Coordinates of C-alpha atoms and ligand atoms in Angstrom, one line a residue:
M1 CA 61.2 110.9 72.9
V2 CA 61.9 114.4 70.9
N3 CA 62.6 114.4 67.1
T4 CA 62.2 118.2 66.3
A5 CA 65.1 120.2 66.4
V6 CA 65.3 124.3 65.9
I7 CA 68.9 125.4 64.8
L8 CA 69.4 129.6 65.1
A9 CA 71.3 130.4 62.4
A10 CA 70.3 134.4 61.9
G11 CA 73.5 135.8 63.0
L12 CA 75.7 137.5 61.4
G13 CA 78.9 136.0 62.2
S14 CA 81.0 139.7 62.1
R15 CA 83.7 138.1 64.1
I16 CA 85.3 135.7 61.3
R17 CA 83.7 137.6 58.5
E18 CA 86.8 137.5 57.0
R19 CA 87.1 133.5 57.1
T20 CA 83.7 133.1 56.4
G21 CA 83.4 135.4 53.3
K22 CA 79.8 135.8 51.8
L23 CA 78.2 132.5 53.8
P24 CA 77.2 132.9 57.0
K25 CA 79.4 131.0 60.0
G26 CA 77.9 127.4 59.6
F27 CA 79.2 127.1 56.3
L28 CA 82.4 127.1 57.0
A29 CA 84.0 123.8 55.9
M30 CA 86.1 121.3 58.1
N31 CA 87.8 118.8 55.6
E32 CA 84.7 117.5 53.1
M33 CA 81.8 119.0 55.3
T34 CA 80.5 122.0 56.5
M35 CA 79.6 122.5 59.8
I36 CA 75.8 122.6 59.1
E37 CA 75.7 119.3 57.3
R38 CA 77.6 117.7 60.0
S39 CA 75.4 119.1 62.5
L40 CA 72.2 117.9 60.1
S41 CA 74.0 114.4 59.5
I42 CA 74.6 114.0 63.4
L43 CA 70.7 115.1 64.0
I44 CA 68.9 112.7 60.9
E45 CA 71.3 109.9 62.3
E46 CA 69.7 110.3 65.8
G47 CA 66.5 110.3 63.9
F48 CA 65.2 114.1 64.0
T49 CA 62.7 114.2 61.8
N50 CA 61.8 117.5 61.4
I51 CA 64.7 120.2 61.9
Y52 CA 63.7 124.1 61.8
I53 CA 66.2 126.6 60.9
G54 CA 65.7 129.7 61.9
T55 CA 67.7 132.0 59.4
G56 CA 68.4 135.6 58.5
Y57 CA 71.7 136.8 57.5
K58 CA 72.3 135.2 54.4
K59 CA 68.9 133.0 54.3
E60 CA 69.2 132.0 51.1
V61 CA 72.3 129.5 51.4
Y62 CA 70.4 128.0 54.4
E63 CA 67.1 127.8 52.3
K64 CA 69.0 126.0 49.4
L65 CA 69.9 122.8 51.9
T66 CA 66.3 122.5 51.4
E67 CA 67.3 120.9 47.8
N68 CA 69.0 118.0 49.4
Y69 CA 67.4 117.7 53.1
S70 CA 63.7 117.1 53.2
Q71 CA 63.6 117.0 57.0
I72 CA 64.9 120.8 56.7
T73 CA 62.1 124.2 57.2
C74 CA 63.8 127.3 57.4
V75 CA 62.0 129.9 59.1
Y76 CA 63.1 133.8 58.5
N77 CA 63.6 136.3 61.3
P78 CA 63.5 139.7 58.9
N79 CA 64.7 141.9 61.8
Y80 CA 67.8 139.8 62.1
E81 CA 70.6 142.9 61.8
S82 CA 68.8 144.6 65.0
T83 CA 67.4 141.2 66.8
G84 CA 68.8 138.8 69.0
S85 CA 68.8 135.1 69.0
L86 CA 65.4 135.1 71.5
F87 CA 63.6 137.0 68.4
T88 CA 64.8 134.5 65.9
L89 CA 63.5 131.4 68.5
F90 CA 60.5 133.5 68.7
Q91 CA 59.5 133.4 64.9
F92 CA 58.6 129.4 65.3
K93 CA 55.3 130.6 68.1
D94 CA 52.9 129.4 65.6
I95 CA 54.5 126.3 63.8
I96 CA 56.3 124.5 66.9
K97 CA 53.8 122.1 69.0
E98 CA 55.9 119.6 70.2
D99 CA 59.5 119.0 72.5
F100 CA 62.3 120.0 70.6
L101 CA 66.0 120.0 70.4
L102 CA 67.3 123.8 70.1
L103 CA 70.9 124.1 68.7
E104 CA 73.2 127.2 68.0
S105 CA 74.2 126.8 64.9
D106 CA 78.3 127.7 64.9
L107 CA 79.1 123.9 66.8
I108 CA 81.0 121.5 66.6
Y109 CA 79.8 118.5 68.5
E110 CA 80.2 114.7 69.1
K111 CA 77.4 112.9 68.2
A112 CA 77.6 111.6 72.2
A113 CA 76.3 115.3 72.3
V114 CA 72.9 114.7 71.2
K115 CA 72.7 111.1 72.2
I116 CA 72.7 112.0 75.6
I117 CA 70.0 115.1 75.5
K118 CA 68.5 112.9 73.5
A119 CA 67.9 110.0 75.8
S120 CA 67.3 111.6 79.4
E121 CA 63.8 111.2 80.4
R122 CA 63.5 114.9 81.9
P123 CA 61.8 117.6 79.5
D124 CA 63.7 120.6 80.1
V125 CA 67.7 119.8 79.6
I126 CA 70.9 122.5 79.9
L127 CA 73.5 120.8 77.9
A128 CA 77.2 121.4 79.8
S129 CA 80.7 120.7 80.2
R130 CA 83.4 121.8 82.4
L131 CA 85.1 125.1 81.5
T132 CA 87.0 125.2 78.3
D133 CA 88.6 128.7 78.6
T134 CA 88.1 129.8 75.4
G135 CA 86.8 133.1 75.3
D136 CA 83.4 133.9 75.2
E137 CA 82.0 131.6 77.1
V138 CA 78.6 131.6 78.7
Y139 CA 79.0 130.4 82.6
I140 CA 76.1 128.6 84.2
E141 CA 75.5 128.6 87.7
T142 CA 73.0 126.0 89.0
D143 CA 71.3 125.0 92.9
K144 CA 72.3 122.2 94.4
N145 CA 69.7 119.9 92.7
H146 CA 71.8 121.0 89.2
F147 CA 68.9 123.4 88.1
L148 CA 70.0 126.4 86.5
V149 CA 69.8 129.5 88.5
T150 CA 71.4 131.6 86.0
M151 CA 73.9 132.0 82.6
S152 CA 75.6 134.7 81.6
K153 CA 78.7 135.8 79.6
K154 CA 79.9 138.2 82.7
Q155 CA 81.4 136.2 85.3
E156 CA 80.1 138.8 87.5
K157 CA 76.2 138.1 87.2
L158 CA 76.7 134.6 89.0
N159 CA 77.5 133.9 92.6
R160 CA 79.4 130.5 91.4
I161 CA 80.1 129.1 88.1
D162 CA 79.3 125.4 87.8
A163 CA 79.8 124.6 84.3
E164 CA 79.5 125.9 80.5
L165 CA 76.9 126.2 78.1
V166 CA 77.0 124.0 75.0
G167 CA 74.2 125.7 73.1
I168 CA 72.3 122.0 72.5
T169 CA 68.9 122.5 75.1
K170 CA 66.1 120.2 75.0
L171 CA 62.7 122.6 75.9
S172 CA 59.5 121.0 76.6
F173 CA 56.3 122.6 74.7
Q174 CA 55.3 123.7 77.6
T175 CA 58.5 125.5 78.5
Y176 CA 58.3 127.1 75.2
K177 CA 55.0 128.4 75.4
K178 CA 56.0 130.1 78.7
L179 CA 59.0 131.3 77.1
C180 CA 57.5 132.9 74.3
A181 CA 54.6 134.6 76.7
Y182 CA 57.8 135.7 78.1
A183 CA 59.4 137.4 75.6
E184 CA 56.2 138.4 73.7
K185 CA 56.3 141.2 77.3
L186 CA 59.9 142.0 77.1
F187 CA 59.5 143.1 73.2
P188 CA 59.9 145.6 71.7
A189 CA 62.5 146.9 74.3
G190 CA 64.1 143.2 74.2
L191 CA 64.6 142.9 71.1
G192 CA 68.5 142.2 71.2
L193 CA 68.0 139.5 74.0
D194 CA 69.8 136.3 73.3
Y195 CA 67.8 132.7 73.9
E196 CA 70.3 131.9 77.0
D197 CA 68.1 135.4 78.5
G198 CA 65.0 134.0 77.8
L199 CA 65.9 130.7 79.7
V200 CA 67.1 132.7 82.6
G201 CA 63.9 134.9 82.8
I202 CA 61.8 132.0 83.4
A203 CA 64.6 129.9 85.7
E204 CA 62.9 130.5 88.2
R205 CA 59.4 128.9 87.1
I206 CA 60.8 126.2 85.3
D207 CA 63.2 123.4 85.9
F208 CA 66.0 123.9 83.9
Y209 CA 68.1 120.7 84.6
V210 CA 72.2 121.2 83.5
D211 CA 73.7 118.5 82.3
K212 CA 77.2 118.5 82.7
Q213 CA 79.5 116.6 80.7
D214 CA 83.2 116.8 81.7
D215 CA 83.7 114.7 79.0
L216 CA 82.1 115.9 76.1
V217 CA 84.4 117.2 73.1
W218 CA 82.8 120.3 71.5
C219 CA 83.6 123.8 70.8
E220 CA 81.7 126.8 69.4
V221 CA 83.2 128.9 66.3
D222 CA 83.1 133.0 66.7
N223 CA 86.1 134.5 66.0
E224 CA 89.6 133.0 64.5
Q225 CA 91.2 131.8 67.2
H226 CA 88.2 129.3 67.8
W227 CA 88.7 128.2 63.8
T228 CA 92.2 127.3 64.5
R229 CA 91.4 125.4 68.2
A230 CA 88.9 123.6 66.3
M231 CA 90.6 122.6 63.1
S232 CA 94.1 121.6 64.8
T233 CA 92.6 119.9 68.1
V234 CA 88.5 119.9 69.0
Y235 CA 87.5 117.8 65.4
P236 CA 90.5 115.5 65.1
M237 CA 89.5 114.5 68.8
I238 CA 85.8 114.4 67.8
L239 CA 86.6 112.0 64.3
A240 CA 89.6 110.0 66.9
R241 CA 86.7 108.9 68.9
E242 CA 83.7 108.6 66.7
N243 CA 86.6 106.3 64.8
A244 CA 87.6 104.3 67.5
P245 CA 85.2 100.5 66.7
V246 CA 84.4 99.0 69.8
P247 CA 85.5 99.5 73.4
I248 CA 88.7 98.4 74.7
K249 CA 88.5 96.7 78.4
R250 CA 89.8 99.1 80.7
S251 CA 92.8 98.4 83.1
I252 CA 93.0 101.2 85.6
L253 CA 96.5 101.0 86.0
L254 CA 98.0 102.8 89.2
N255 CA 101.2 102.2 88.8
P256 CA 103.9 104.7 87.5
G257 CA 103.3 104.6 84.1
P258 CA 103.0 103.5 81.3
A259 CA 100.1 105.0 82.9
A260 CA 96.3 104.1 81.6
T261 CA 95.3 105.5 77.7
T262 CA 91.8 106.4 76.2
D263 CA 90.7 104.1 73.5
S264 CA 91.1 106.5 70.8
V265 CA 94.9 106.5 71.6
K266 CA 95.0 103.2 71.6
Y267 CA 93.2 102.9 68.4
A268 CA 95.6 105.5 66.7
Q269 CA 97.7 103.2 66.4
V270 CA 96.1 101.3 63.8
V271 CA 97.2 102.7 60.7
P272 CA 97.5 101.6 56.9
D273 CA 101.6 100.6 56.9
I274 CA 103.9 103.2 55.9
C275 CA 107.8 103.4 55.4
P276 CA 108.9 106.3 58.2
R277 CA 110.8 107.4 55.7
E278 CA 108.1 109.3 54.0
K279 CA 107.8 113.1 53.9
E280 CA 104.0 112.3 55.7
F281 CA 105.2 110.6 58.0
G282 CA 108.4 112.8 58.4
Q283 CA 105.4 116.0 59.1
V284 CA 103.8 113.6 61.8
M285 CA 107.2 114.2 64.1
E286 CA 107.2 117.2 63.2
F287 CA 104.3 117.7 64.7
I288 CA 104.6 116.1 67.8
A289 CA 108.4 117.7 68.5
T290 CA 107.1 121.3 67.7
E291 CA 103.6 120.7 70.1
L292 CA 105.5 119.2 72.6
T293 CA 107.8 121.9 72.9
K294 CA 104.8 124.4 72.7
F295 CA 103.7 122.7 76.1
V296 CA 106.7 124.1 78.2
G297 CA 108.3 126.9 76.2
N298 CA 108.4 128.8 73.1
P299 CA 109.4 126.7 69.6
K300 CA 111.8 130.2 69.0
D301 CA 114.2 129.1 71.7
Y302 CA 113.2 125.4 72.6
T303 CA 113.3 122.2 70.5
T304 CA 112.4 118.7 71.0
V305 CA 114.4 116.2 69.7
L306 CA 112.9 112.6 69.7
F307 CA 114.1 109.3 70.3
G308 CA 112.8 105.5 69.9
G309 CA 113.2 104.8 74.0
S310 CA 112.0 104.6 76.8
G311 CA 112.3 107.5 79.3
T312 CA 115.5 106.6 80.7
A313 CA 117.3 107.0 77.1
A314 CA 116.6 110.7 76.8
V315 CA 117.9 111.1 80.5
E316 CA 120.8 109.3 79.6
S317 CA 121.4 111.0 76.2
V318 CA 121.1 114.8 77.7
L319 CA 123.8 113.6 80.3
S320 CA 126.3 112.1 78.1
S321 CA 126.1 114.6 75.3
V322 CA 125.9 118.0 77.0
I323 CA 128.9 117.4 79.8
D324 CA 131.9 117.6 78.4
Q325 CA 134.9 117.7 80.6
E326 CA 133.0 120.5 83.3
T327 CA 131.7 119.3 86.6
V328 CA 128.1 118.4 86.9
L329 CA 125.8 118.3 90.3
I330 CA 123.5 116.0 90.5
I331 CA 120.7 115.8 93.1
N332 CA 119.9 112.5 94.5
N333 CA 116.5 111.7 96.4
G334 CA 115.4 108.9 95.5
A335 CA 116.2 105.9 92.7
Y336 CA 115.8 108.8 89.7
G337 CA 118.5 110.7 91.0
K338 CA 120.4 107.6 91.8
R339 CA 119.7 106.5 88.2
M340 CA 121.5 109.7 87.0
V341 CA 124.5 109.3 89.1
Q342 CA 124.9 105.5 87.5
I343 CA 124.4 107.2 84.2
A344 CA 127.2 109.8 85.4
E345 CA 129.2 106.7 86.2
V346 CA 128.7 104.7 83.0
Y347 CA 130.0 107.4 81.3
R348 CA 132.9 108.9 83.4
L349 CA 131.7 112.0 83.5
H350 CA 132.6 114.3 86.3
F351 CA 130.0 114.5 88.5
L352 CA 129.2 115.7 92.4
E353 CA 126.5 114.0 93.9
Y354 CA 124.5 115.9 96.5
K355 CA 122.0 114.0 98.9
S356 CA 118.8 114.8 100.3
E357 CA 116.2 113.1 102.0
P358 CA 113.9 111.0 99.7
D359 CA 110.9 112.0 101.6
E360 CA 111.6 116.1 102.5
A361 CA 112.0 119.1 100.5
I362 CA 115.3 119.9 99.7
N363 CA 117.1 122.3 101.8
L364 CA 117.8 125.3 99.5
D365 CA 120.6 127.1 101.4
D366 CA 122.2 123.7 102.3
L367 CA 122.0 123.1 98.5
E368 CA 123.5 126.9 98.0
T369 CA 126.1 126.4 100.3
Y370 CA 127.5 122.9 98.7
I371 CA 127.6 124.7 96.0
Q372 CA 129.2 127.4 97.0
N373 CA 132.0 125.4 98.9
A374 CA 132.1 123.0 96.5
S375 CA 135.7 121.8 94.9
D376 CA 135.0 122.5 91.3
K377 CA 133.4 125.0 89.5
I378 CA 129.8 123.6 88.7
R379 CA 128.4 124.0 85.1
F380 CA 125.0 121.5 85.0
L381 CA 122.9 120.8 87.7
S382 CA 121.2 117.8 87.1
V383 CA 117.4 117.4 89.2
V384 CA 114.9 114.7 89.2
H385 CA 111.5 117.0 88.8
S386 CA 109.0 115.0 90.5
E387 CA 110.6 111.5 92.1
T388 CA 108.5 109.2 91.4
T389 CA 110.1 106.8 93.8
T390 CA 108.2 109.0 96.6
G391 CA 105.9 111.1 95.1
L392 CA 108.2 114.2 96.3
L393 CA 108.1 117.1 94.0
N394 CA 111.4 119.1 93.8
N395 CA 111.1 122.7 93.8
I396 CA 112.3 122.8 90.4
E397 CA 111.5 127.0 90.3
A398 CA 114.2 127.7 92.9
I399 CA 116.6 125.6 92.0
G400 CA 116.4 127.2 89.1
Q401 CA 116.9 130.9 90.6
L402 CA 119.9 129.4 92.3
C403 CA 121.4 127.8 89.0
K404 CA 120.9 131.6 87.3
K405 CA 122.8 133.1 90.1
Y406 CA 126.1 130.9 90.1
R407 CA 125.4 131.0 86.4
I408 CA 124.9 127.1 86.3
L409 CA 122.8 125.3 83.0
M410 CA 120.0 123.0 84.4
I411 CA 119.2 119.8 83.4
V412 CA 115.6 118.6 84.5
D413 CA 114.6 114.9 84.5
A414 CA 110.4 115.9 84.1
M415 CA 109.3 112.6 83.1
S416 CA 106.3 112.1 86.0
S417 CA 105.5 115.5 85.6
Y418 CA 106.0 117.0 82.2
A419 CA 102.0 117.4 81.0
A420 CA 100.6 117.6 84.6
V421 CA 102.6 119.8 86.6
P422 CA 102.4 123.2 84.6
I423 CA 106.4 124.0 83.4
R424 CA 108.2 126.9 81.7
M425 CA 111.6 126.2 80.9
K426 CA 112.6 130.0 80.2
E427 CA 111.1 131.0 83.8
M428 CA 112.4 128.2 85.5
N429 CA 115.4 128.4 83.7
I430 CA 115.6 124.9 82.5
C431 CA 118.0 124.4 79.6
Y432 CA 117.4 120.6 78.9
L433 CA 114.5 118.6 80.0
A434 CA 113.6 114.8 79.6
A435 CA 110.5 113.6 79.0
S436 CA 108.2 110.3 77.5
S437 CA 105.5 109.5 75.7
N438 CA 103.5 107.3 78.3
K439 CA 103.2 108.7 81.9
N440 CA 101.1 112.0 81.7
L441 CA 101.2 112.5 77.9
Q442 CA 99.1 109.7 77.9
G443 CA 100.7 108.2 74.9
M444 CA 102.1 104.6 74.5
A445 CA 105.6 103.5 75.7
G446 CA 108.0 104.0 73.7
V447 CA 108.8 107.4 72.6
S448 CA 111.7 109.2 74.6
F449 CA 112.4 112.9 73.8
V450 CA 114.6 115.7 75.5
I451 CA 113.5 119.6 75.2
A452 CA 116.2 121.9 74.8
D453 CA 117.6 125.3 75.0
I454 CA 118.4 125.8 71.2
E455 CA 121.3 128.0 71.8
Q456 CA 123.2 125.4 74.3
L457 CA 122.7 122.7 72.1
E458 CA 124.1 124.1 69.3
K459 CA 127.2 124.3 70.8
L460 CA 127.3 120.6 71.6
R461 CA 128.6 120.2 68.1
A462 CA 131.9 120.9 69.7
I463 CA 131.9 117.9 71.8
K464 CA 133.4 114.4 71.2
P465 CA 130.5 112.1 70.9
R466 CA 130.9 109.5 73.8
N467 CA 128.1 107.3 71.9
L468 CA 126.1 106.8 68.8
Y469 CA 122.5 106.5 69.5
L470 CA 121.4 108.9 71.8
H471 CA 123.8 111.2 70.6
L472 CA 121.8 114.1 70.7
Y473 CA 123.5 116.8 68.9
D474 CA 123.5 114.3 66.0
Q475 CA 119.5 113.1 66.8
Y476 CA 118.9 116.8 66.8
H477 CA 121.0 118.2 63.5
H478 CA 119.6 114.9 61.5
F479 CA 116.0 116.0 62.5
K480 CA 116.5 119.5 61.8
S481 CA 117.6 118.9 58.2
T482 CA 115.4 115.8 57.3
K483 CA 112.3 116.2 59.5
Q484 CA 113.8 112.4 60.7
M485 CA 115.1 109.9 63.0
R486 CA 118.7 109.2 62.2
F487 CA 117.5 105.1 62.8
T488 CA 113.9 103.2 62.8
P489 CA 111.3 105.3 65.0
P490 CA 108.7 103.3 66.6
V491 CA 106.1 104.3 63.4
Q492 CA 102.3 103.3 65.5
T493 CA 103.7 105.0 69.4
L494 CA 104.1 108.0 67.4
Y495 CA 100.6 108.2 65.7
A496 CA 99.3 107.3 69.1
L497 CA 101.8 109.9 70.5
K498 CA 99.9 112.4 67.9
Q499 CA 96.6 111.7 69.5
A500 CA 98.0 111.8 72.9
I501 CA 98.9 115.2 72.3
I502 CA 96.0 116.3 70.7
E503 CA 94.1 115.1 73.6
T504 CA 96.3 116.7 76.0
Q505 CA 95.5 120.3 74.5
W506 CA 91.8 119.7 74.3
E507 CA 92.3 118.8 78.5
G508 CA 94.4 121.5 78.9
I509 CA 97.7 120.6 81.4
Q510 CA 95.8 122.8 83.8
N511 CA 93.0 121.1 83.5
R512 CA 94.6 117.4 83.5
Y513 CA 96.6 118.3 87.0
S514 CA 92.9 119.4 88.4
R515 CA 91.6 116.1 87.5
Y516 CA 94.3 114.0 88.6
T517 CA 94.8 116.1 91.8
R518 CA 91.2 115.5 92.2
S519 CA 91.9 111.6 91.9
W520 CA 94.5 112.3 94.6
E521 CA 92.6 113.9 97.4
T522 CA 90.4 111.1 97.0
L523 CA 92.6 108.8 97.6
I524 CA 94.3 110.6 100.6
Q525 CA 90.7 110.7 102.1
G526 CA 90.2 107.6 101.5
L527 CA 93.8 106.3 103.3
T528 CA 93.1 108.5 106.0
H529 CA 89.9 107.2 106.8
L530 CA 91.6 103.4 106.5
G531 CA 94.0 104.5 108.9
L532 CA 97.0 104.3 106.8
N533 CA 99.8 106.8 106.1
Y534 CA 101.7 107.9 103.4
L535 CA 105.4 109.4 103.0
V536 CA 105.5 112.5 101.7
H537 CA 104.0 116.3 103.8
K538 CA 101.1 117.6 101.2
N539 CA 102.9 121.2 100.8
N540 CA 105.7 118.9 98.9
H541 CA 103.6 116.6 97.0
S542 CA 103.6 116.1 93.3
R543 CA 100.0 114.4 93.8
L544 CA 100.8 112.3 91.2
I545 CA 101.8 109.1 93.2
T546 CA 101.6 108.1 96.8
S547 CA 104.1 106.3 98.5
V548 CA 102.1 104.3 101.1
V549 CA 103.0 103.2 104.5
E550 CA 102.3 99.3 104.7
P551 CA 99.6 98.5 107.2
S552 CA 101.2 96.7 110.0
D553 CA 98.9 93.7 110.0
P554 CA 100.7 90.3 110.8
N555 CA 98.6 89.3 107.7
Y556 CA 99.7 92.1 105.3
D557 CA 101.3 90.6 102.0
F558 CA 102.0 93.0 99.4
T559 CA 101.9 90.0 96.5
K560 CA 98.4 88.5 98.1
M561 CA 97.4 92.4 97.8
H562 CA 98.2 93.2 94.5
D563 CA 96.8 90.0 93.2
F564 CA 93.6 90.9 94.6
F565 CA 93.5 94.4 92.8
Y566 CA 94.7 92.9 89.9
S567 CA 91.8 90.7 89.4
K568 CA 89.5 93.5 89.8
G569 CA 91.3 95.5 87.0
F570 CA 93.2 97.5 89.3
T571 CA 97.5 97.1 89.1
I572 CA 99.0 98.3 92.1
Y573 CA 103.0 99.3 92.1
P574 CA 106.1 98.1 95.0
G575 CA 107.6 100.5 97.0
K576 CA 111.5 101.8 95.9
L577 CA 112.8 102.6 99.2
D578 CA 115.1 100.3 101.0
D579 CA 114.4 101.3 104.3
K580 CA 111.1 102.1 104.2
K581 CA 108.3 99.6 103.8
T582 CA 105.7 101.1 100.9
F583 CA 104.0 100.5 98.7
R584 CA 102.6 102.9 95.6
V585 CA 100.0 104.4 94.2
A586 CA 99.6 106.6 91.0
N587 CA 96.9 108.3 90.0
M588 CA 98.6 109.4 86.5
G589 CA 96.7 108.8 83.0
A590 CA 93.5 108.5 81.7
I591 CA 91.3 108.2 85.1
T592 CA 89.2 109.8 87.2
Y593 CA 88.7 110.3 90.6
K594 CA 85.8 108.1 90.3
D595 CA 88.2 105.3 89.6
M596 CA 90.1 106.5 92.8
E597 CA 86.5 105.4 94.9
Q598 CA 86.5 102.4 93.6
F599 CA 89.9 101.9 94.5
V600 CA 89.5 103.2 98.0
Y601 CA 86.2 100.7 98.2
L602 CA 88.5 97.5 97.3
L603 CA 91.3 98.8 99.5
E604 CA 89.1 98.6 102.6
Q605 CA 87.3 95.6 101.9
Y606 CA 90.9 94.1 101.5
L607 CA 91.7 95.3 104.7
K608 CA 88.5 94.2 106.4
G609 CA 89.5 90.6 105.2
L610 CA 93.0 91.3 106.7
K611 CA 91.6 92.1 110.0
G612 CA 89.2 88.8 109.6
G613 CA 92.4 86.6 109.4
E614 CA 91.7 85.6 106.1
S615 CA 95.4 86.1 104.8
N616 CA 94.3 84.2 101.5
F617 CA 91.5 86.4 100.6
K618 CA 89.4 85.5 98.3
S619 CA 89.1 87.9 94.8
Ligands
LIG701 C1 109.1 106.5 84.7 C2 110.8 107.5 85.0 C3 111.7 107.1 84.4 C4 112.2 106.8 83.2 O1 112.2 105.4 83.2 P1 111.4 104.4 82.1 O2 111.7 103.1 83.1 O3 113.2 104.4 81.7 O4 110.3 105.1 81.5 C5 112.8 108.5 84.2 N1 112.8 108.9 85.4 C6 111.9 109.3 86.6 C7 111.8 110.7 87.6 C8 110.2 108.7 86.0 O5 109.6 108.8 86.7

């Protein structure tokens, strides 16, 4: 087992000098601890007894660490200003006689990173992750066996990008000797090279296994932007994961929300009791409201109004609060469009209903003609983005353009698309958007919210209220002036939502949608393989939930199939269309394509069991 580590810490850190002042980057303080101290404490906890630090710039501050840590030895690269990290690593050539872990000094990473690489049986391992899109990343290309082909900061130097370098690498002593021999030949011309260049230089002769960990939380700190992201997203994320006490039994929820959540979100609810009227809690809600806005628009132009309630509360709040005597056109092509019609009926709004097939894209020409010929002047249009009934994704961008043309304000129920399908309020011409905490945000059920165009929202003051609790303007105005909800908020659910937001920021909405898409493709391939059909065409599909046509086998029974899956930890959902026999499989939430592979496998087993005439399939 490797118990020696080398930390490369000679660099000038010139791109973040304003923050670091006279100290090297590793001494940036994260709450109570500096980056280097956190790294040291992880290494020591993982049994590293020899920790070498390759120093250069401000070597004395690293040397001072040896007073508190007997494990540390500092090795100085006197030419640090003009040389790269390969030369710093070369300084150890007569010192190191064993395998070691090589780390960069400006990393913030979770303990798991070291555990994983330490536990690997392979002699030379490069820890890698999915792409973080943070700028300044080192891209990796591997061969089919996951061995290093090349890596570079320049994308054009790679044939293909397979992963991103983390900066934690295990090197065997044999490999280090080869690296030093290789480096020596390059000097002095190659003095400016980095250790990555050295590894690439010998990659043809050495099998560097690239261990790509999709789920790893980490970041590098090179500049001010990196630091802001580290402190707002990455480090809170790491702490939440590391503080989660014991893993909770996983349920694979394939129902369309509440979706599966991570343990760190579940545990975020376990907090000291607090009166929600305290300023501290107001700040939690303010964070939530601002960050929810930022996922879809600029907080200067848009704002988020929070309610305690399920998603329908937000839809009902908008429809009952923003329409006065004007006419709203409601597009109904599924159960959630129909729900908006029901709300309009209850509040006796002036509304027109535009019906469209539940499994086909809305005919935009027809819709435009309808708007042109409508008996009333249409002032609002209300549409569901992702129709959770079928999996149909309505083209709100195109509908938004129509609205712009006819000066109509668009209301979007984005309940099952928000935080998965990228949405831009301004570009899509959305005036009000309704969503909730428990679908793609991967939070707990109980918070519902409206994201609104502030300019329009301000105008609502003049409208006579139709209700109290769901009154959008009052809720907005009260929150704006007090940072409080008017009535008791779901305290613990909001703490979970805060964590869920951080996790959404960490993953990124585009990446989340890619993850979902991969699960969806796994499902679709499986269905096709099993000879099952699904309703909505690929081109109009949300890739979030799929309505599967029920098998024609006479032994088939949804409830029995549901119970079979439930006993295996999977929850599926019945269909919601009157005239078509379907069941539904969602791929939202904290699940991956691997869960979907498992689901497809079980579905195959189940269907085989039916064919054998075992109507009472043994679970
Ligand atoms: C889930 C969902 C809702 C809200 O349902 P609740 O049960 O009230 O949370 C509304 N619209 C759509 C499109 C949905 O998917």
